[in-house]
Coordinates of C-alpha atoms in Angstrom, one line a residue:
Chain F
M1 CA 0.1 -0.2 -0.1
G2 CA 3.0 2.4 0.8
G3 CA 3.7 2.8 -3.3
I4 CA 0.0 3.6 -4.0
Q5 CA 0.4 6.7 -0.8
G6 CA 3.2 7.5 -2.6
A7 CA 1.6 8.1 -6.0
R8 CA -0.9 10.4 -4.8
S9 CA 1.7 12.8 -3.5
V10 CA 3.8 14.9 -5.9
M11 CA 4.9 13.6 -9.0
R12 CA 8.2 14.2 -10.8
L13 CA 9.1 12.1 -13.8
V14 CA 12.9 11.8 -15.0
V15 CA 13.9 11.3 -18.3
E16 CA 17.1 9.9 -18.8
K17 CA 19.2 9.5 -22.3
L18 CA 16.1 7.8 -23.5
A19 CA 16.1 5.4 -26.5
A20 CA 13.4 3.1 -27.8
E21 CA 13.5 1.0 -30.9
R22 CA 10.5 -0.5 -32.5
G23 CA 10.4 -3.7 -34.5
G24 CA 14.4 -3.5 -34.3
R25 CA 14.7 -0.2 -35.9
A26 CA 15.5 2.7 -33.8
V27 CA 12.9 5.4 -33.4
F28 CA 14.3 8.3 -31.1
A29 CA 17.9 7.8 -28.5
D30 CA 19.3 10.2 -25.7
L31 CA 16.2 11.7 -25.0
S32 CA 16.6 13.6 -21.5
F33 CA 14.0 15.6 -19.2
V34 CA 12.3 16.6 -16.4
V35 CA 9.2 17.1 -15.8
E36 CA 7.5 18.7 -12.7
A37 CA 4.1 18.0 -10.8
G38 CA 1.3 20.6 -12.2
T39 CA 3.0 20.9 -15.4
L40 CA 1.5 20.0 -18.9
L41 CA 3.8 18.0 -21.2
R42 CA 3.1 18.7 -25.0
V43 CA 5.1 15.5 -26.8
S44 CA 4.9 16.4 -30.8
G45 CA 6.8 15.3 -33.6
A46 CA 5.5 13.7 -37.0
N47 CA 4.3 10.0 -37.6
G48 CA 6.3 7.4 -37.0
A49 CA 8.6 9.9 -34.3
G50 CA 8.0 7.7 -31.5
K51 CA 5.4 10.0 -29.9
T52 CA 3.2 6.5 -28.5
T53 CA 6.4 4.6 -28.3
L54 CA 7.7 7.4 -25.8
L55 CA 4.1 7.0 -23.8
R56 CA 3.7 3.4 -23.6
I57 CA 7.3 3.6 -22.3
L58 CA 6.7 6.0 -19.5
A59 CA 3.4 3.7 -18.4
G60 CA 5.7 1.0 -18.2
L61 CA 3.8 -0.9 -20.9
A62 CA 7.1 -1.5 -22.9
A63 CA 10.9 -1.2 -22.9
A64 CA 13.4 0.9 -23.2
A65 CA 16.4 0.2 -25.8
D66 CA 18.6 2.5 -23.5
G67 CA 18.4 5.0 -20.5
N68 CA 15.4 5.1 -18.1
A69 CA 12.4 6.4 -17.3
A70 CA 11.8 7.4 -13.6
W71 CA 9.1 8.4 -11.4
H72 CA 9.3 10.1 -8.0
A73 CA 6.8 11.0 -5.4
N74 CA 8.6 13.1 -2.6
D75 CA 12.4 11.5 -3.4
D76 CA 10.6 8.0 -3.3
L77 CA 10.9 5.6 -6.8
V78 CA 7.5 4.3 -8.0
R79 CA 6.6 1.7 -10.3
P80 CA 4.9 3.1 -13.4
A81 CA 1.7 0.8 -12.9
E82 CA 1.4 3.2 -9.0
A83 CA 2.5 6.4 -10.8
A84 CA 1.3 6.8 -13.9
C85 CA -2.3 6.0 -16.2
F86 CA -2.4 5.8 -19.4
V87 CA -5.2 6.4 -22.1
G88 CA -4.2 5.1 -26.1
H89 CA -5.7 4.6 -29.6
A90 CA -7.6 2.0 -28.2
N91 CA -10.3 2.5 -25.4
A92 CA -9.7 -0.6 -23.9
F93 CA -13.4 -1.3 -23.1
N94 CA -15.1 -4.4 -24.0
D95 CA -18.0 -4.1 -26.7
A96 CA -20.5 -6.6 -25.4
L97 CA -20.1 -5.4 -21.3
S98 CA -21.5 -2.3 -20.4
V99 CA -19.7 1.5 -19.6
K100 CA -20.3 0.9 -15.3
E101 CA -19.0 -2.5 -16.1
N102 CA -15.7 -1.6 -18.0
L103 CA -15.3 1.3 -15.5
A104 CA -15.4 -0.7 -13.0
Y105 CA -12.9 -3.1 -13.7
A106 CA -10.5 -0.7 -15.3
A107 CA -11.1 0.9 -12.2
A108 CA -10.3 -2.8 -9.8
L109 CA -7.4 -3.7 -11.9
S110 CA -5.5 -0.3 -10.6
G111 CA -6.3 -0.9 -7.6
H112 CA -9.0 1.6 -7.4
N113 CA -13.2 1.0 -5.5
A114 CA -15.5 2.3 -7.9
S115 CA -18.7 2.6 -6.8
S116 CA -21.7 3.2 -9.2
Q117 CA -22.6 6.5 -7.0
N118 CA -18.7 7.4 -8.6
I119 CA -18.9 5.7 -11.6
S120 CA -22.4 7.9 -12.8
L121 CA -20.6 11.5 -11.1
I122 CA -17.9 11.0 -13.3
L123 CA -19.4 9.9 -16.3
D124 CA -21.1 13.6 -16.2
A125 CA -18.4 15.2 -16.4
F126 CA -18.2 14.4 -19.6
G127 CA -22.1 14.0 -20.6
M128 CA -22.7 10.1 -20.7
K129 CA -24.5 9.6 -17.7
A130 CA -27.3 8.6 -19.6
M131 CA -25.1 6.2 -21.1
I132 CA -24.0 4.1 -17.9
N133 CA -26.1 1.2 -19.2
R134 CA -25.1 1.0 -21.9
S135 CA -23.1 -1.2 -23.5
F136 CA -20.3 -0.1 -25.4
G137 CA -20.4 -1.6 -28.5
T138 CA -23.6 0.4 -28.9
L139 CA -22.1 4.2 -28.7
S140 CA -21.0 6.0 -31.2
Q141 CA -16.7 6.2 -31.8
G142 CA -16.7 10.4 -29.8
Q143 CA -18.7 8.7 -26.8
R144 CA -16.8 5.9 -26.7
K145 CA -13.7 8.3 -26.5
R146 CA -15.5 10.1 -24.1
C147 CA -15.8 7.0 -21.9
S148 CA -11.8 6.0 -22.2
L149 CA -11.1 9.8 -20.8
A150 CA -13.6 9.5 -17.9
R151 CA -11.7 6.6 -17.0
L152 CA -8.9 8.9 -16.2
L153 CA -11.2 10.7 -13.6
L154 CA -12.6 7.3 -12.1
L155 CA -8.5 6.8 -11.0
D156 CA -8.5 10.0 -9.2
S157 CA -11.6 10.0 -7.9
D158 CA -10.8 7.7 -4.7
S159 CA -11.6 9.2 -1.7
A160 CA -8.3 9.7 -0.4
S161 CA -6.8 11.2 -2.9
N162 CA -8.9 14.2 -2.9
S163 CA -8.7 14.4 0.7
N164 CA -4.8 15.4 0.5
G165 CA -6.0 17.3 -2.2
R166 CA -2.5 16.0 -4.2
G167 CA -2.3 15.6 -8.3
G168 CA -3.2 12.0 -8.0
R169 CA -1.2 9.8 -10.6
A170 CA 0.2 11.3 -14.0
W171 CA -1.8 10.7 -17.1
L172 CA -0.4 10.2 -20.3
L173 CA -2.7 11.0 -22.9
D174 CA -2.2 9.5 -26.8
E175 CA -3.7 11.9 -29.0
P176 CA -6.8 12.6 -26.7
F177 CA -8.0 14.9 -29.0
V178 CA -9.2 13.0 -31.6
A179 CA -12.7 11.9 -32.8
L180 CA -13.9 14.5 -29.9
D181 CA -16.4 17.1 -30.9
V182 CA -15.8 20.5 -30.3
D183 CA -17.4 20.4 -27.2
T184 CA -15.9 17.7 -25.2
Q185 CA -12.5 19.0 -26.8
A186 CA -13.4 22.1 -24.5
Q187 CA -14.9 19.7 -21.6
L188 CA -11.2 17.5 -22.1
A189 CA -9.2 20.8 -21.5
T190 CA -11.5 22.0 -18.2
V191 CA -10.6 18.8 -16.6
I192 CA -6.5 18.8 -18.1
S193 CA -6.2 21.9 -16.4
A194 CA -7.8 21.3 -13.4
K195 CA -6.0 17.9 -12.9
L196 CA -2.9 20.7 -13.2
V197 CA -4.3 23.2 -10.8
A198 CA -4.7 20.0 -8.5
G199 CA -1.1 19.5 -8.7
G200 CA -1.0 16.3 -10.8
L201 CA 1.0 15.9 -14.4
V202 CA 0.1 15.6 -18.0
I203 CA 1.8 14.6 -20.7
Y204 CA 0.3 13.9 -24.1
T205 CA 0.8 14.0 -28.0
S206 CA -1.5 15.6 -30.4
H207 CA -1.3 16.9 -33.9
Q208 CA -3.9 19.6 -33.4
A209 CA -3.1 22.9 -31.4
V210 CA -5.7 22.7 -28.4
D211 CA -6.0 25.1 -26.2
I212 CA -5.2 24.0 -22.6
H213 CA -5.5 26.3 -19.8
A214 CA -2.2 25.7 -18.2
A215 CA 0.2 27.3 -15.7
N216 CA 3.6 25.5 -16.4
T217 CA 3.8 24.1 -19.9
Q218 CA 6.2 22.4 -21.4
E219 CA 7.2 20.3 -25.1
I220 CA 9.0 18.2 -26.5
L221 CA 9.7 17.3 -30.4
L222 CA 10.5 14.3 -31.3
Chain E
M1 CA -6.5 -6.5 -0.5
S2 CA -6.4 -4.9 -3.9
L3 CA -5.2 -8.0 -5.2
R4 CA -8.3 -9.4 -4.0
G5 CA -10.2 -6.5 -5.6
A6 CA -8.0 -7.1 -8.7
T7 CA -8.7 -10.8 -9.3
T8 CA -12.3 -10.5 -8.2
A9 CA -12.8 -7.9 -10.8
V10 CA -10.9 -9.6 -13.4
I11 CA -13.1 -12.8 -12.7
R12 CA -16.5 -11.2 -12.2
R13 CA -15.5 -9.4 -15.8
E14 CA -14.7 -13.2 -17.6
L15 CA -18.1 -14.9 -16.5
Q16 CA -19.8 -11.3 -17.1
L17 CA -18.6 -11.7 -20.7
F18 CA -19.7 -16.0 -20.6
A19 CA -23.2 -14.9 -19.5
Q20 CA -23.7 -12.1 -22.5
R21 CA -22.4 -13.7 -25.2
K22 CA -23.8 -17.3 -25.9
S23 CA -21.2 -18.2 -28.4
D24 CA -18.4 -18.9 -25.8
W25 CA -19.7 -21.6 -23.7
A26 CA -22.5 -22.8 -26.8
N27 CA -19.3 -23.4 -29.5
P28 CA -17.5 -25.6 -27.6
L29 CA -20.5 -27.7 -26.3
M30 CA -21.7 -27.6 -30.1
F31 CA -18.1 -28.9 -30.9
F32 CA -17.9 -31.3 -28.8
L33 CA -21.2 -33.1 -29.2
I34 CA -20.5 -33.1 -33.1
V35 CA -17.1 -34.9 -32.6
C36 CA -18.6 -37.3 -30.2
S37 CA -21.8 -38.0 -32.3
L38 CA -19.8 -38.9 -36.0
F39 CA -17.6 -41.3 -34.4
P40 CA -20.5 -43.7 -34.2
F41 CA -21.7 -43.5 -37.7
A42 CA -17.8 -44.0 -38.9
V43 CA -16.8 -47.2 -36.4
G44 CA -20.2 -49.2 -36.4
S45 CA -23.3 -50.1 -33.6
E46 CA -20.8 -52.9 -32.5
S47 CA -21.1 -52.1 -28.8
E48 CA -17.8 -53.7 -27.2
K49 CA -16.1 -52.0 -29.9
L50 CA -17.7 -48.7 -28.9
K51 CA -17.0 -48.7 -25.4
L52 CA -13.3 -49.2 -26.0
I53 CA -13.1 -45.7 -29.2
G54 CA -15.5 -44.2 -26.9
I55 CA -13.5 -43.3 -23.6
G56 CA -11.0 -42.0 -25.8
V57 CA -13.5 -40.3 -28.7
I58 CA -15.3 -38.1 -25.9
F59 CA -11.7 -37.2 -24.1
V60 CA -10.2 -36.6 -26.8
G61 CA -13.3 -34.6 -27.5
A62 CA -13.6 -32.4 -24.5
L63 CA -9.9 -31.5 -24.9
L64 CA -10.3 -30.3 -28.3
A65 CA -13.4 -28.3 -27.7
A66 CA -11.8 -26.4 -24.5
M67 CA -9.0 -25.7 -26.6
L68 CA -11.0 -23.8 -29.4
S69 CA -11.9 -21.1 -26.3
L70 CA -8.4 -20.6 -25.7
P71 CA -8.2 -17.4 -28.7
K72 CA -10.2 -16.1 -26.8
L73 CA -8.1 -15.4 -23.4
F74 CA -5.8 -12.9 -24.8
D75 CA -6.4 -11.9 -28.3
E76 CA -10.3 -9.6 -27.9
D77 CA -8.4 -7.9 -25.0
A78 CA -5.7 -6.9 -27.3
R79 CA -7.6 -5.5 -30.4
D80 CA -9.5 -3.5 -28.1
G81 CA -6.6 -2.1 -25.2
S82 CA -8.2 -3.8 -22.0
L83 CA -5.5 -6.4 -22.5
E84 CA -2.8 -2.9 -21.1
L85 CA -5.7 -2.8 -18.2
M86 CA -3.8 -6.1 -17.2
L87 CA -0.3 -4.9 -18.2
A88 CA -0.4 -1.9 -16.4
S89 CA -1.9 -3.2 -13.1
P90 CA 0.2 -2.7 -10.1
E91 CA -1.0 -6.4 -9.1
P92 CA 1.2 -9.1 -10.0
L93 CA 0.5 -9.9 -13.6
A94 CA 0.4 -14.1 -12.9
A95 CA -2.3 -13.8 -10.6
L96 CA -4.1 -12.0 -12.9
I97 CA -4.4 -14.5 -15.3
L98 CA -4.6 -17.2 -13.3
A99 CA -7.9 -15.3 -11.8
R100 CA -9.1 -15.3 -16.0
V101 CA -7.8 -18.9 -16.7
A102 CA -9.7 -20.1 -13.2
A103 CA -13.2 -18.3 -14.1
L104 CA -12.9 -19.7 -17.7
S105 CA -12.0 -23.3 -16.7
L106 CA -14.9 -23.0 -14.1
A107 CA -17.8 -22.2 -16.9
L108 CA -16.1 -24.4 -19.6
G109 CA -15.2 -27.6 -16.7
I110 CA -18.2 -28.0 -15.8
A111 CA -20.5 -27.4 -18.8
L112 CA -18.1 -29.6 -20.3
S113 CA -17.9 -32.1 -17.7
A114 CA -21.5 -31.5 -17.2
V115 CA -22.6 -33.0 -20.4
T116 CA -19.6 -35.6 -20.5
P117 CA -22.6 -38.6 -19.5
V118 CA -24.7 -37.8 -21.5
F119 CA -22.3 -38.4 -24.9
A120 CA -21.1 -41.7 -23.4
L121 CA -24.7 -42.8 -23.7
F122 CA -23.8 -42.5 -27.5
Y123 CA -20.8 -45.6 -26.6
A124 CA -22.9 -47.4 -24.2
L125 CA -20.4 -46.9 -21.4
P126 CA -22.0 -47.9 -18.3
F127 CA -22.6 -45.1 -15.6
D128 CA -19.6 -45.5 -13.2
V129 CA -17.5 -45.0 -16.1
A130 CA -18.9 -42.1 -17.7
A131 CA -18.7 -40.3 -14.0
M132 CA -15.0 -40.8 -13.8
L133 CA -14.7 -39.5 -17.5
S134 CA -16.4 -36.8 -16.4
L135 CA -14.9 -36.0 -13.4
N136 CA -11.5 -36.7 -15.7
V137 CA -12.6 -33.8 -17.7
L138 CA -13.4 -31.4 -15.0
M139 CA -9.2 -32.0 -13.9
A140 CA -7.5 -31.9 -17.6
V141 CA -9.7 -28.7 -18.9
P142 CA -8.4 -26.7 -16.1
T143 CA -4.8 -28.3 -16.9
L144 CA -5.5 -27.3 -21.0
L145 CA -6.7 -24.1 -20.1
L146 CA -3.3 -23.0 -18.0
V147 CA -0.6 -24.7 -20.3
G148 CA -2.5 -23.2 -23.3
S149 CA -2.9 -19.8 -21.6
I150 CA 1.2 -19.9 -22.1
A151 CA 1.0 -20.2 -25.9
A152 CA -1.7 -18.1 -26.1
A153 CA 0.0 -15.2 -24.4
L154 CA 2.8 -16.3 -27.0
L155 CA 0.6 -15.8 -29.8
V156 CA -1.4 -13.2 -28.4
S157 CA -2.2 -11.0 -32.1
A158 CA -0.1 -13.3 -34.1
R159 CA -1.6 -13.8 -37.8
G160 CA -2.9 -17.7 -37.9
G161 CA -2.2 -18.2 -33.8
A162 CA -5.4 -20.2 -33.1
I163 CA -3.3 -23.1 -35.3
L164 CA -0.1 -22.5 -34.5
T165 CA -1.6 -22.6 -30.3
A166 CA -3.1 -26.1 -30.7
V167 CA -0.2 -27.3 -32.4
L168 CA 2.1 -26.4 -29.7
V169 CA -0.7 -27.0 -26.8
L170 CA -1.9 -30.7 -27.9
P171 CA 1.6 -32.9 -27.3
L172 CA 1.9 -30.8 -24.1
T173 CA -1.6 -32.2 -23.0
I174 CA -0.5 -36.4 -23.8
P175 CA 0.2 -37.0 -19.9
T176 CA -3.5 -35.7 -19.2
L177 CA -5.3 -37.3 -22.2
I178 CA -3.0 -41.0 -21.1
F179 CA -4.2 -40.8 -17.4
G180 CA -7.6 -38.9 -18.0
A181 CA -8.4 -42.0 -20.5
G182 CA -6.5 -44.5 -18.6
A183 CA -8.4 -43.7 -15.4
A184 CA -12.4 -44.0 -17.5
L185 CA -10.5 -47.2 -18.9
K186 CA -9.9 -48.7 -15.2
V187 CA -12.9 -48.5 -13.9
L188 CA -14.0 -49.8 -17.0
Y189 CA -12.2 -53.0 -16.2
G190 CA -13.8 -53.1 -12.8
E191 CA -9.7 -51.7 -11.3
S192 CA -9.1 -49.1 -9.0
P193 CA -8.1 -45.6 -10.8
A194 CA -6.7 -44.1 -8.3
A195 CA -3.5 -43.8 -9.3
E196 CA -4.3 -42.4 -12.5
L197 CA -6.4 -39.8 -10.2
A198 CA -3.3 -38.5 -8.2
L199 CA -1.3 -38.5 -10.8
Q200 CA -4.0 -36.0 -13.2
A201 CA -4.2 -34.0 -10.3
A202 CA -0.7 -33.4 -9.5
F203 CA -0.4 -32.8 -13.2
M204 CA -3.1 -30.2 -12.6
L205 CA -1.6 -28.6 -9.7
L206 CA 1.7 -28.3 -11.2
A207 CA 0.2 -26.7 -13.7
L208 CA -1.7 -24.5 -11.6
A209 CA 1.9 -23.8 -9.7
L210 CA 4.1 -22.8 -13.1
C211 CA 1.9 -22.1 -16.3
P212 CA 0.8 -18.6 -14.8
L213 CA 3.9 -17.4 -14.1
A214 CA 5.2 -18.3 -17.7
A215 CA 2.0 -17.0 -19.2
A216 CA 2.8 -13.2 -18.0
A217 CA 6.5 -13.3 -18.9
A218 CA 5.3 -14.4 -22.7
L219 CA 2.8 -11.8 -22.2
K220 CA 5.2 -9.4 -21.3
I221 CA 7.6 -10.0 -24.4
S222 CA 4.6 -10.5 -26.7
T223 CA 3.3 -7.0 -25.9
D224 CA 6.4 -5.1 -26.0

């Protein structure tokens, strides 16, 4: 439990001389940067520059070819599984199950307890409350995307993380604005801003320029 | 505590999916029925001959039917991205895989062993032999799925993975096959099947202890 407790305190990401390969071909090398809590980091680069690969490495889903990326919480090292939450191109929802069942499963796997009340509260933030019992396969692409973004809030909604008011898990968002309508883009931008104000750390990739209100921003180009 | 939460969630989801999609359990059962009912037509109605081949046919049929579910173990999750939830979970991956295989074994093992005595009627097998066969199917299905989870993990989202999985897994199930059918044969000859049963159980426990660890390692390699 100590690690999970740590994940709720101030986060810091240190990347040193990171290199990645995909299918035996180097995608990027010698990448070093530091991101502090409360910062919004945008990763940009052409198709195939390794943006998704970078996020997957930071999330602990892929291994780096060289160098390392480490999450710190108050100077303690935290495992990526406890430090970050990754939302990628795939929605990570099963078509046959309802939105609620899918979200409860995702929360339980990351070590959180999601009450139905919590789930409906969070879906409300993305205007999806009415869809809570719909099976995921019957939703439109945009609605699906909203559900997968709702997953982020669910992991932060744990009462313990609210009570200490810190930033919670870092968010790693791979092209979060794709397939969203203008209103939802604005909603997501608001949610990200709120996360940053609370001391969270957000890393995202995007081709579009989206207005996100943030005090500290960083950008790296792959 | 949260390990229990995570494994419970995995089991619940697996059973929800089973309830939601009838084809998950109807397809293996239909396949099992068809395999078992084709043989008597080919072999003829001589009851002594049927009794002898029946045990083997039913056992192989049950294993093949259980194999049909193996690609479902990780492939669908890899496609929709939910496999990443398992991989990114702070809980040990082996425990999550074990929970998943346990849920699948529970549902499929019970279903297959429940219909086994019915299919034994096709082969004029006495009731005690049918019951022994049914018990062995119940023990063999978890062994097969546990061993199979390693192959399924290695071949996740690989092209032609289903056939390759079968090729990799079926040879490894030979011991289970020998002792499972052996136990039923012993009962048919009026001898004690205790040794075969003990070995069958030993294989299941060995698979239970080792396979989830191997499958977790394989899954990490194949999704990297």
